[in-house]
Amino acid sequence: MEPNELNEEEHAGTKRDLNSPENDTAATEATSTAQPEEAAKRQRVDEDSSSVPKPPQMNGGKMHSVHRSSAGKTVGGGKRFSAPPSRNSPVEGEDSSDDEESSDSVSEDLPRPGRGKGGGKMFSSKMLARKALTISRQNSDSEESSGDESPAESAKPGLASEPPSAPANAHPAQPQNGMPSSHVSANVTPSPRVPGTPNAAVNRPPVSEKPDYVLKYSLVGHRKGVSSVKFSPDGNWLASASADKTVKLWNAYNGKYDKTLEGHSGGLSDVTWSSDSRYLATASDDKTVRIWDRESGRTLKILRGHTNYVFCVCYNPKSTLLASGSFDETVRIWDVYNGKCIRTLPAHSDPVVALNFNRDGSMIVTCSYDGLIRIWDITTGQCLKTIVNDSNPSVSFVKFSPNSKYILAATQDSTLRLWNYHTGKCLKVYRGHLNENYCCFGAFSVTGGKWIVSGSEDHCIYLWNLQNKEIVQKLQGHTDVVLCVDCHPLQNIIASGSLNKDRSVKIWKYDC
């Protein structure tokens, strides 16, 4: 059967099988009853069409299915979890135009429809449908490129391209990179700005507010120097550890004395709170770690295993583990419930003087007089990273930032450094205080501003702006080395403790 006859049968909507014997009989009868003129005309048409190459076999609808598959491409290769397309990735307008060009190229390879009765009507109808679809897509592409879309529509990634710089008398530029220039919602009118200039909010320098902490309470009671002060996570209590072998508990808001925890046979170097503020742990020169109940003041467990002074201690965020660092150069990980040591890390070649868990408790950071900062995997006990400064000063304190992305380290060259431990790069350096002989604590203050806080050997407390490293306040009031500081988790309150000539705990407040 010739192509034109197949088209005629399909166009007529016939449901019969064209290859069936019944159809062959009907075709023979129709041929025998045809008029001579029609037979001659059909013969001429057949001769004309015989010179045309025979087209590929196409059942009804196949061309449409090819068109749908090409026009229905998904940006990013159709991967369900692929990242949003970048600027160089194909966008919707470009993708559809390319697909339409490929569809047209397929149609050009098809033979030109003949002029017989009903010839070419199937191809013509499909070409018209595709042409209408092409026109509609071109119109939609032109509407997208006109820049009249709403901010919600223009928020699709990869749809906008960067135009050249606007002249001084031009209107404000349309949102670029899929983000409104003023970062406002579609229902809010952006604030006016000078045409051709960047958004003023972007170039506005940050407000350099400085804190104004003042001394509120001086807490006296320890008989020797104060070695560590820590606020409870709920903010209600302040614990102070001392070389007089005791821990004293104070009300964090009014400084009222609560109780004293006694039991160690050596001076204390550190104290830490459990996450629920119900328990405390202390590190002592008697080579033990003790766990205390805050409410009763009783010792719950004594952790033995270190062979020298225990200098630092810290709970993990879930308060199921305790880590302790010692002058025996090791770090021990303890199970809080049974009091057993579950892992010993040969951490450093000098006394371990500070340690801290990250926010999810998967890692611990340690430091030592050997000048090294090391990060450990709690599960495997492997050392993941070692950070060392070029001049290799003794590291006296280390702590993760609140988001656990950075590390604050104090060294005995009167310097605090903020490290990106992923890259091992020092990002910020804070100087101005004095720290050459003692292990002075540092802290992050994030309640009223972003400050770095540290004690100092010149009897003061220093506060730096975290970003620009400027000293924003210097607190004076102690009469000896300020060894320890801590920041309240909820309020603008700083606690500090001093050595033997002073022996006091001071509470500083800032009412902003």
Short mmCIF file of C-alpha atoms in Angstrom, two decimals:
data_model
loop_
_atom_site.label_atom_id
_atom_site.label_comp_id
_atom_site.label_asym_id
_atom_site.label_seq_id
_atom_site.Cartn_x
_atom_site.Cartn_y
_atom_site.Cartn_z
CA MET A 1 0.00 0.00 0.00
CA GLU A 2 1.34 3.46 -0.87
CA PRO A 3 1.94 6.07 1.83
CA ASN A 4 -0.89 8.28 0.61
CA GLU A 5 -3.39 5.47 0.82
CA LEU A 6 -2.29 4.71 4.37
CA ASN A 7 -2.77 8.35 5.27
CA GLU A 8 -6.21 8.33 3.71
CA GLU A 9 -7.28 5.31 5.74
CA GLU A 10 -5.93 6.74 8.99
CA HIS A 11 -7.39 10.19 8.39
CA ALA A 12 -10.85 8.71 7.80
CA GLY A 13 -10.74 7.28 11.31
CA THR A 14 -11.20 3.70 10.04
CA LYS A 15 -10.84 1.05 12.76
CA ARG A 16 -10.43 -1.85 10.34
CA ASP A 17 -7.25 -3.85 9.95
CA LEU A 18 -5.85 -2.80 6.59
CA ASN A 19 -4.09 -6.14 6.12
CA SER A 20 -7.16 -8.32 6.74
CA PRO A 21 -8.66 -10.44 3.84
CA GLU A 22 -11.93 -8.57 4.22
CA ASN A 23 -10.18 -5.32 3.50
CA ASP A 24 -8.41 -6.83 0.49
CA THR A 25 -11.79 -7.96 -0.97
CA ALA A 26 -13.31 -4.55 -0.34
CA ALA A 27 -10.34 -2.90 -2.03
CA THR A 28 -10.69 -5.22 -5.08
CA GLU A 29 -14.38 -4.46 -5.42
CA ALA A 30 -13.78 -0.76 -5.12
CA THR A 31 -11.11 -0.97 -7.84
CA SER A 32 -13.34 -2.93 -10.19
CA THR A 33 -16.22 -0.45 -9.92
CA ALA A 34 -14.09 2.67 -10.27
CA GLN A 35 -14.62 4.95 -13.31
CA PRO A 36 -11.93 4.91 -16.02
CA GLU A 37 -11.13 8.59 -15.39
CA GLU A 38 -10.54 7.94 -11.72
CA ALA A 39 -8.39 4.91 -12.52
CA ALA A 40 -6.29 7.00 -14.88
CA LYS A 41 -5.96 9.79 -12.32
CA ARG A 42 -4.96 7.33 -9.63
CA GLN A 43 -2.40 5.81 -11.96
CA ARG A 44 -0.85 9.22 -12.56
CA VAL A 45 -0.75 9.93 -8.82
CA ASP A 46 0.85 6.54 -8.20
CA GLU A 47 3.53 7.25 -10.79
CA ASP A 48 4.25 10.62 -9.22
CA SER A 49 4.44 9.21 -5.73
CA SER A 50 6.65 6.29 -6.82
CA SER A 51 9.46 8.76 -7.46
CA VAL A 52 9.31 9.93 -3.86
CA PRO A 53 11.46 7.91 -1.41
CA LYS A 54 9.47 5.64 0.82
CA PRO A 55 9.20 7.11 4.32
CA PRO A 56 10.11 5.18 7.45
CA GLN A 57 7.29 3.18 8.96
CA MET A 58 5.50 5.23 11.61
CA ASN A 59 2.46 4.00 13.41
CA GLY A 60 -0.01 6.60 14.58
CA GLY A 61 1.27 8.76 17.43
CA LYS A 62 4.95 7.83 17.32
CA MET A 63 6.03 11.22 16.15
CA HIS A 64 4.11 12.83 18.97
CA SER A 65 5.75 10.54 21.50
CA VAL A 66 9.18 11.49 20.17
CA HIS A 67 8.27 15.14 20.50
CA ARG A 68 7.04 14.72 24.08
CA SER A 69 10.17 12.93 25.16
CA SER A 70 12.42 15.64 23.74
CA ALA A 71 10.32 18.55 24.94
CA GLY A 72 9.93 17.02 28.38
CA LYS A 73 13.58 17.03 29.39
CA THR A 74 14.24 17.71 33.05
CA VAL A 75 16.83 20.32 33.96
CA GLY A 76 19.79 18.61 35.56
CA GLY A 77 19.44 15.40 33.62
CA GLY A 78 16.27 14.35 35.36
CA LYS A 79 18.02 13.23 38.54
CA ARG A 80 15.59 13.29 41.38
CA PHE A 81 18.11 14.48 43.98
CA SER A 82 20.41 16.51 41.76
CA ALA A 83 21.47 19.94 42.93
CA PRO A 84 19.71 23.02 41.54
CA PRO A 85 21.05 23.98 38.14
CA SER A 86 23.90 26.44 38.05
CA ARG A 87 24.08 29.50 35.82
CA ASN A 88 25.66 27.40 33.07
CA SER A 89 23.06 24.67 33.31
CA PRO A 90 20.30 24.64 30.67
CA VAL A 91 17.32 26.74 31.63
CA GLU A 92 13.74 26.08 30.65
CA GLY A 93 13.60 28.51 27.72
CA GLU A 94 16.85 27.31 26.19
CA ASP A 95 16.00 23.67 26.69
CA SER A 96 12.61 23.92 24.98
CA SER A 97 13.96 25.82 21.98
CA ASP A 98 16.68 23.23 21.44
CA ASP A 99 14.14 20.46 21.62
CA GLU A 100 11.88 22.17 19.11
CA GLU A 101 14.78 22.53 16.71
CA SER A 102 15.51 18.85 17.03
CA SER A 103 11.84 18.05 16.38
CA ASP A 104 11.83 20.19 13.25
CA SER A 105 14.95 18.47 11.98
CA VAL A 106 13.19 15.10 12.32
CA SER A 107 10.21 16.39 10.32
CA GLU A 108 12.48 17.70 7.55
CA ASP A 109 13.86 14.20 7.04
CA LEU A 110 10.37 12.91 6.27
CA PRO A 111 9.24 12.80 2.55
CA ARG A 112 7.12 15.66 1.28
CA PRO A 113 3.45 14.62 1.41
CA GLY A 114 1.84 13.85 -1.96
CA ARG A 115 -1.09 15.57 -3.57
CA GLY A 116 -3.38 12.56 -3.87
CA LYS A 117 -6.82 12.30 -2.35
CA GLY A 118 -6.39 12.91 1.35
CA GLY A 119 -2.64 12.72 0.90
CA GLY A 120 -0.51 14.29 3.66
CA LYS A 121 -3.37 15.27 5.96
CA MET A 122 -1.95 13.32 8.91
CA PHE A 123 1.45 14.97 8.60
CA SER A 124 -0.10 18.39 8.07
CA SER A 125 -2.21 18.16 11.22
CA LYS A 126 0.78 17.14 13.28
CA MET A 127 2.95 19.88 11.87
CA LEU A 128 0.25 22.43 12.65
CA ALA A 129 0.00 21.18 16.21
CA ARG A 130 3.76 21.35 16.62
CA LYS A 131 3.87 24.82 15.08
CA ALA A 132 1.23 26.02 17.54
CA LEU A 133 3.22 24.56 20.39
CA THR A 134 6.38 26.28 19.11
CA ILE A 135 4.62 29.65 18.89
CA SER A 136 3.20 29.30 22.40
CA ARG A 137 6.61 28.44 23.80
CA GLN A 138 8.25 31.34 21.97
CA ASN A 139 5.65 33.65 23.45
CA SER A 140 6.24 32.28 26.95
CA ASP A 141 10.02 32.64 26.48
CA SER A 142 9.59 36.25 25.38
CA GLU A 143 7.42 36.93 28.43
CA GLU A 144 10.06 35.46 30.73
CA SER A 145 12.82 37.53 29.11
CA SER A 146 10.79 40.75 29.32
CA GLY A 147 11.57 41.08 33.06
CA ASP A 148 7.94 41.55 34.09
CA GLU A 149 7.74 38.43 36.22
CA SER A 150 7.08 38.67 39.94
CA PRO A 151 9.91 38.09 42.47
CA ALA A 152 8.38 34.73 43.31
CA GLU A 153 8.61 33.64 39.65
CA SER A 154 12.10 35.01 39.16
CA ALA A 155 13.36 33.09 42.19
CA LYS A 156 13.98 29.98 40.06
CA PRO A 157 17.74 29.32 40.04
CA GLY A 158 19.59 29.78 36.81
CA LEU A 159 16.88 31.77 34.98
CA ALA A 160 18.55 35.17 35.05
CA SER A 161 21.80 36.23 33.45
CA GLU A 162 24.05 39.09 34.41
CA PRO A 163 23.50 42.22 32.28
CA PRO A 164 26.20 44.82 31.67
CA SER A 165 26.56 47.59 34.20
CA ALA A 166 23.70 50.06 34.08
CA PRO A 167 24.42 53.71 33.21
CA ALA A 168 24.05 56.31 35.91
CA ASN A 169 20.63 57.45 34.62
CA ALA A 170 19.23 53.97 34.23
CA HIS A 171 16.43 52.53 36.28
CA PRO A 172 17.31 50.18 39.15
CA ALA A 173 18.37 46.80 37.84
CA GLN A 174 15.95 43.91 37.92
CA PRO A 175 16.64 41.06 40.38
CA GLN A 176 19.62 38.99 39.32
CA ASN A 177 20.68 35.42 40.07
CA GLY A 178 17.13 34.51 40.96
CA MET A 179 17.07 36.77 44.04
CA PRO A 180 15.40 40.16 44.47
CA SER A 181 18.01 42.85 45.01
CA SER A 182 16.37 44.07 48.20
CA HIS A 183 15.64 40.57 49.53
CA VAL A 184 12.02 41.42 50.21
CA SER A 185 8.88 39.38 49.61
CA ALA A 186 6.65 39.87 46.57
CA ASN A 187 4.12 41.89 48.59
CA VAL A 188 6.63 44.43 49.93
CA THR A 189 7.90 47.35 47.88
CA PRO A 190 11.71 47.61 47.96
CA SER A 191 13.09 50.78 49.50
CA PRO A 192 14.32 53.30 46.89
CA ARG A 193 18.01 53.64 46.25
CA VAL A 194 20.26 55.60 43.91
CA PRO A 195 20.00 54.18 40.36
CA GLY A 196 23.03 52.34 39.11
CA THR A 197 24.52 51.80 42.58
CA PRO A 198 24.48 48.67 44.78
CA ASN A 199 21.92 48.30 47.51
CA ALA A 200 22.82 50.63 50.36
CA ALA A 201 22.02 47.91 52.89
CA VAL A 202 24.79 45.76 51.43
CA ASN A 203 27.48 48.43 51.74
CA ARG A 204 26.35 49.75 55.11
CA PRO A 205 29.12 49.06 57.66
CA PRO A 206 28.11 46.94 60.66
CA VAL A 207 27.11 48.84 63.74
CA SER A 208 30.10 48.77 66.08
CA GLU A 209 28.31 48.64 69.39
CA LYS A 210 30.49 48.07 72.42
CA PRO A 211 29.33 46.27 75.54
CA ASP A 212 29.20 47.96 78.92
CA TYR A 213 29.64 45.28 81.55
CA VAL A 214 29.73 46.48 85.15
CA LEU A 215 30.60 44.65 88.33
CA LYS A 216 27.50 43.47 90.20
CA TYR A 217 28.69 40.96 92.81
CA SER A 218 31.94 39.87 94.44
CA LEU A 219 31.61 36.39 95.89
CA VAL A 220 34.02 35.64 98.70
CA GLY A 221 34.43 32.30 100.45
CA HIS A 222 37.26 30.33 98.90
CA ARG A 223 40.42 30.03 100.99
CA LYS A 224 42.74 29.71 97.98
CA GLY A 225 42.82 30.76 94.34
CA VAL A 226 39.83 30.11 92.10
CA SER A 227 40.78 27.80 89.22
CA SER A 228 37.52 27.42 87.29
CA VAL A 229 34.05 29.00 87.09
CA LYS A 230 31.15 27.49 85.10
CA PHE A 231 27.50 28.47 84.64
CA SER A 232 24.97 25.63 84.59
CA PRO A 233 23.30 25.04 81.19
CA ASP A 234 19.94 26.19 82.55
CA GLY A 235 21.56 29.45 83.69
CA ASN A 236 20.48 29.19 87.32
CA TRP A 237 23.73 28.22 89.00
CA LEU A 238 27.39 29.17 89.07
CA ALA A 239 30.01 26.66 90.22
CA SER A 240 33.48 27.75 91.28
CA ALA A 241 36.37 25.28 91.81
CA SER A 242 39.37 26.19 93.91
CA ALA A 243 42.78 25.05 95.01
CA ASP A 244 41.22 24.74 98.49
CA LYS A 245 39.81 21.31 97.33
CA THR A 246 36.20 22.48 97.23
CA VAL A 247 33.47 23.51 94.80
CA LYS A 248 31.06 26.26 95.80
CA LEU A 249 27.64 26.76 94.24
CA TRP A 250 26.12 30.24 93.85
CA ASN A 251 22.91 31.67 92.48
CA ALA A 252 23.88 32.94 89.03
CA TYR A 253 21.53 35.94 89.12
CA ASN A 254 21.91 37.39 92.63
CA GLY A 255 25.19 35.79 93.75
CA LYS A 256 23.65 34.11 96.79
CA TYR A 257 25.72 31.27 98.24
CA ASP A 258 24.08 27.81 98.06
CA LYS A 259 26.44 25.02 99.19
CA THR A 260 29.99 23.63 99.19
CA LEU A 261 31.00 20.28 97.68
CA GLU A 262 33.81 18.63 99.62
CA GLY A 263 35.58 15.29 99.29
CA HIS A 264 38.73 15.66 97.19
CA SER A 265 42.10 15.31 98.87
CA GLY A 266 43.86 17.65 96.44
CA GLY A 267 43.27 21.00 94.89
CA LEU A 268 40.79 21.33 92.01
CA SER A 269 41.70 22.50 88.54
CA ASP A 270 38.37 22.27 86.67
CA VAL A 271 34.62 21.76 87.05
CA THR A 272 31.91 20.96 84.48
CA TRP A 273 28.10 20.58 84.39
CA SER A 274 25.90 17.87 82.91
CA SER A 275 23.49 19.05 80.22
CA ASP A 276 20.47 18.81 82.57
CA SER A 277 22.24 20.90 85.26
CA ARG A 278 21.70 18.15 87.85
CA TYR A 279 25.27 16.85 88.12
CA LEU A 280 28.80 18.19 88.24
CA ALA A 281 32.21 16.64 87.63
CA THR A 282 35.52 17.88 89.03
CA ALA A 283 39.19 17.32 88.18
CA SER A 284 41.66 17.19 91.06
CA ASP A 285 45.32 16.99 91.93
CA ASP A 286 44.45 13.77 93.82
CA LYS A 287 44.42 12.06 90.35
CA THR A 288 40.67 11.41 90.41
CA VAL A 289 37.50 12.70 88.82
CA ARG A 290 34.40 12.96 90.98
CA ILE A 291 30.75 13.13 89.92
CA TRP A 292 28.46 15.11 92.23
CA ASP A 293 24.74 15.51 92.72
CA ARG A 294 23.93 19.21 92.77
CA GLU A 295 20.80 18.94 94.89
CA SER A 296 22.27 16.88 97.73
CA GLY A 297 25.93 17.83 97.34
CA ARG A 298 26.95 14.15 97.64
CA THR A 299 29.65 12.34 95.66
CA LEU A 300 28.04 9.79 93.32
CA LYS A 301 31.11 8.25 91.70
CA ILE A 302 34.89 8.47 91.90
CA LEU A 303 36.72 7.80 88.61
CA ARG A 304 40.24 6.45 89.12
CA GLY A 305 42.83 5.63 86.47
CA HIS A 306 45.01 8.66 85.80
CA THR A 307 48.56 8.43 87.12
CA ASN A 308 49.11 12.17 87.61
CA TYR A 309 47.15 15.34 88.31
CA VAL A 310 43.82 15.60 86.50
CA PHE A 311 43.76 19.07 85.01
CA CYS A 312 40.59 19.30 82.87
CA VAL A 313 37.23 17.58 82.55
CA CYS A 314 34.20 17.88 80.26
CA TYR A 315 30.80 16.19 79.72
CA ASN A 316 29.64 15.23 76.25
CA PRO A 317 26.39 16.92 75.11
CA LYS A 318 24.25 13.92 76.11
CA SER A 319 26.06 13.67 79.47
CA THR A 320 26.64 9.96 78.97
CA LEU A 321 30.43 10.32 78.75
CA LEU A 322 33.10 12.27 80.58
CA ALA A 323 36.49 13.18 79.15
CA SER A 324 39.41 14.04 81.40
CA GLY A 325 42.90 15.31 80.61
CA SER A 326 45.88 14.81 82.87
CA PHE A 327 49.51 15.58 83.50
CA ASP A 328 50.10 11.91 82.61
CA GLU A 329 49.71 13.14 78.97
CA THR A 330 46.58 11.06 78.30
CA VAL A 331 42.90 11.67 77.76
CA ARG A 332 40.47 9.20 79.30
CA ILE A 333 36.87 8.68 78.21
CA TRP A 334 34.58 7.49 81.01
CA ASP A 335 31.15 5.89 81.02
CA VAL A 336 29.15 8.04 83.42
CA TYR A 337 26.72 5.30 84.47
CA ASN A 338 29.20 2.63 85.56
CA GLY A 339 32.23 4.85 86.17
CA LYS A 340 34.52 2.77 83.95
CA CYS A 341 37.14 4.04 81.55
CA ILE A 342 36.13 2.93 78.06
CA ARG A 343 39.02 4.48 76.12
CA THR A 344 42.44 5.97 76.78
CA LEU A 345 43.98 8.30 74.20
CA PRO A 346 47.78 8.78 74.23
CA ALA A 347 47.05 12.34 73.31
CA HIS A 348 50.17 14.45 73.75
CA SER A 349 53.82 14.48 74.77
CA ASP A 350 53.20 17.02 77.54
CA PRO A 351 50.41 17.60 80.10
CA VAL A 352 46.91 17.84 78.62
CA VAL A 353 45.57 21.17 79.88
CA ALA A 354 42.21 21.61 78.13
CA LEU A 355 39.62 19.61 76.21
CA ASN A 356 36.13 20.13 74.83
CA PHE A 357 33.42 18.18 72.98
CA ASN A 358 31.85 19.46 69.79
CA ARG A 359 28.13 20.14 69.57
CA ASP A 360 27.03 16.62 68.59
CA GLY A 361 29.56 14.84 70.78
CA SER A 362 31.26 13.00 67.92
CA MET A 363 34.64 14.72 68.35
CA ILE A 364 36.80 16.08 71.12
CA VAL A 365 39.54 18.70 70.88
CA THR A 366 42.56 18.66 73.17
CA CYS A 367 45.60 20.85 73.69
CA SER A 368 48.87 20.65 75.55
CA TYR A 369 52.07 22.38 76.49
CA ASP A 370 53.62 20.54 73.53
CA GLY A 371 52.06 23.22 71.31
CA LEU A 372 49.64 20.89 69.54
CA ILE A 373 45.88 21.05 69.11
CA ARG A 374 44.37 17.70 68.26
CA ILE A 375 40.89 16.59 67.25
CA TRP A 376 39.79 13.05 68.02
CA ASP A 377 37.02 10.78 66.85
CA ILE A 378 35.21 9.59 69.97
CA THR A 379 33.97 6.35 68.41
CA THR A 380 37.26 5.10 66.99
CA GLY A 381 39.77 7.00 69.12
CA GLN A 382 41.62 8.12 66.00
CA CYS A 383 43.31 11.49 65.73
CA LEU A 384 41.51 13.29 62.90
CA LYS A 385 43.50 16.50 62.81
CA THR A 386 46.58 18.10 64.35
CA ILE A 387 46.93 21.87 64.33
CA VAL A 388 50.17 23.59 65.20
CA ASN A 389 51.19 27.22 64.96
CA ASP A 390 54.40 28.09 63.15
CA SER A 391 56.08 29.43 66.28
CA ASN A 392 54.79 26.43 68.29
CA PRO A 393 53.89 28.24 71.55
CA SER A 394 52.43 26.24 74.44
CA VAL A 395 48.66 25.95 74.07
CA SER A 396 46.92 26.68 77.37
CA PHE A 397 43.24 26.53 76.41
CA VAL A 398 41.04 25.26 73.58
CA LYS A 399 37.31 25.21 72.89
CA PHE A 400 34.88 24.62 70.02
CA SER A 401 32.79 27.57 68.89
CA PRO A 402 29.04 27.32 69.67
CA ASN A 403 28.33 26.05 66.13
CA SER A 404 31.37 23.70 66.28
CA LYS A 405 32.76 25.06 63.01
CA TYR A 406 35.79 26.74 64.59
CA ILE A 407 38.19 26.37 67.48
CA LEU A 408 39.31 29.08 69.89
CA ALA A 409 42.80 28.47 71.27
CA ALA A 410 44.85 30.43 73.80
CA THR A 411 48.63 30.26 73.70
CA GLN A 412 51.24 31.47 76.15
CA ASP A 413 52.48 34.15 73.81
CA SER A 414 49.59 36.41 74.89
CA THR A 415 47.49 35.45 71.87
CA LEU A 416 44.09 33.97 71.17
CA ARG A 417 43.49 32.43 67.76
CA LEU A 418 40.34 31.34 65.97
CA TRP A 419 41.01 28.34 63.73
CA ASN A 420 39.11 26.71 60.92
CA TYR A 421 40.02 23.16 61.88
CA HIS A 422 38.80 21.74 58.54
CA THR A 423 41.51 23.60 56.65
CA GLY A 424 43.95 24.15 59.52
CA LYS A 425 43.90 27.88 58.76
CA CYS A 426 44.05 30.59 61.42
CA LEU A 427 41.20 33.02 60.73
CA LYS A 428 41.44 35.58 63.53
CA VAL A 429 44.12 36.66 66.01
CA TYR A 430 43.24 38.49 69.24
CA ARG A 431 45.91 40.32 71.19
CA GLY A 432 46.21 42.96 73.88
CA HIS A 433 46.03 40.92 77.08
CA LEU A 434 48.85 39.23 78.99
CA ASN A 435 49.19 35.44 79.12
CA GLU A 436 52.66 33.95 79.43
CA ASN A 437 52.66 31.70 82.50
CA TYR A 438 49.16 30.47 83.36
CA CYS A 439 46.43 28.54 81.60
CA CYS A 440 43.90 31.34 81.25
CA PHE A 441 40.40 30.40 80.12
CA GLY A 442 38.66 31.89 77.09
CA ALA A 443 34.98 31.97 76.16
CA PHE A 444 32.47 32.96 73.50
CA SER A 445 29.82 35.51 74.43
CA VAL A 446 26.82 35.38 72.09
CA THR A 447 23.88 36.69 74.13
CA GLY A 448 24.20 40.44 73.52
CA GLY A 449 26.85 40.52 70.81
CA LYS A 450 29.60 38.31 69.49
CA TRP A 451 32.56 38.76 71.76
CA ILE A 452 35.66 36.78 72.66
CA VAL A 453 36.28 36.90 76.42
CA SER A 454 39.50 36.01 78.23
CA GLY A 455 41.21 36.36 81.56
CA SER A 456 44.60 37.96 81.78
CA GLU A 457 47.68 38.04 83.98
CA ASP A 458 47.40 41.82 84.34
CA HIS A 459 44.36 41.30 86.65
CA CYS A 460 41.83 42.28 83.95
CA ILE A 461 39.21 40.68 81.72
CA TYR A 462 39.34 41.45 78.00
CA LEU A 463 36.53 41.46 75.47
CA TRP A 464 37.17 41.49 71.71
CA ASN A 465 34.81 41.95 68.81
CA LEU A 466 34.82 38.52 67.22
CA GLN A 467 34.84 39.86 63.67
CA ASN A 468 37.11 42.89 63.65
CA LYS A 469 39.33 41.76 66.59
CA GLU A 470 39.01 45.12 68.30
CA ILE A 471 39.18 45.26 72.11
CA VAL A 472 35.71 46.50 73.00
CA GLN A 473 35.99 46.46 76.81
CA LYS A 474 38.49 45.87 79.59
CA LEU A 475 37.04 44.90 82.96
CA GLN A 476 39.04 45.89 86.01
CA GLY A 477 38.35 44.86 89.60
CA HIS A 478 40.46 41.83 90.48
CA THR A 479 43.73 42.16 92.35
CA ASP A 480 45.49 39.07 90.99
CA VAL A 481 45.71 36.99 87.82
CA VAL A 482 42.28 36.36 86.33
CA LEU A 483 42.62 32.69 85.56
CA CYS A 484 39.07 31.72 84.60
CA VAL A 485 36.05 33.27 82.90
CA ASP A 486 32.69 31.97 81.70
CA CYS A 487 29.67 33.48 79.92
CA HIS A 488 26.06 32.94 80.94
CA PRO A 489 24.07 30.87 78.40
CA LEU A 490 21.00 33.16 78.44
CA GLN A 491 21.86 36.58 79.84
CA ASN A 492 24.62 39.16 79.40
CA ILE A 493 26.54 37.96 82.44
CA ILE A 494 30.22 37.12 82.81
CA ALA A 495 31.78 35.31 85.77
CA SER A 496 35.47 35.49 86.62
CA GLY A 497 37.80 33.98 89.21
CA SER A 498 41.20 35.05 90.42
CA LEU A 499 44.28 33.58 92.11
CA ASN A 500 45.58 33.58 95.66
CA LYS A 501 45.93 37.31 96.38
CA ASP A 502 42.31 37.85 95.38
CA ARG A 503 40.48 34.48 95.80
CA SER A 504 37.15 36.02 94.76
CA VAL A 505 34.51 35.22 92.16
CA LYS A 506 33.03 38.25 90.44
CA ILE A 507 29.80 38.56 88.43
CA TRP A 508 29.62 41.22 85.72
CA LYS A 509 26.40 42.28 83.99
CA TYR A 510 25.58 44.26 80.89
CA ASP A 511 22.08 45.76 80.59
CA CYS A 512 21.74 46.51 76.87
#
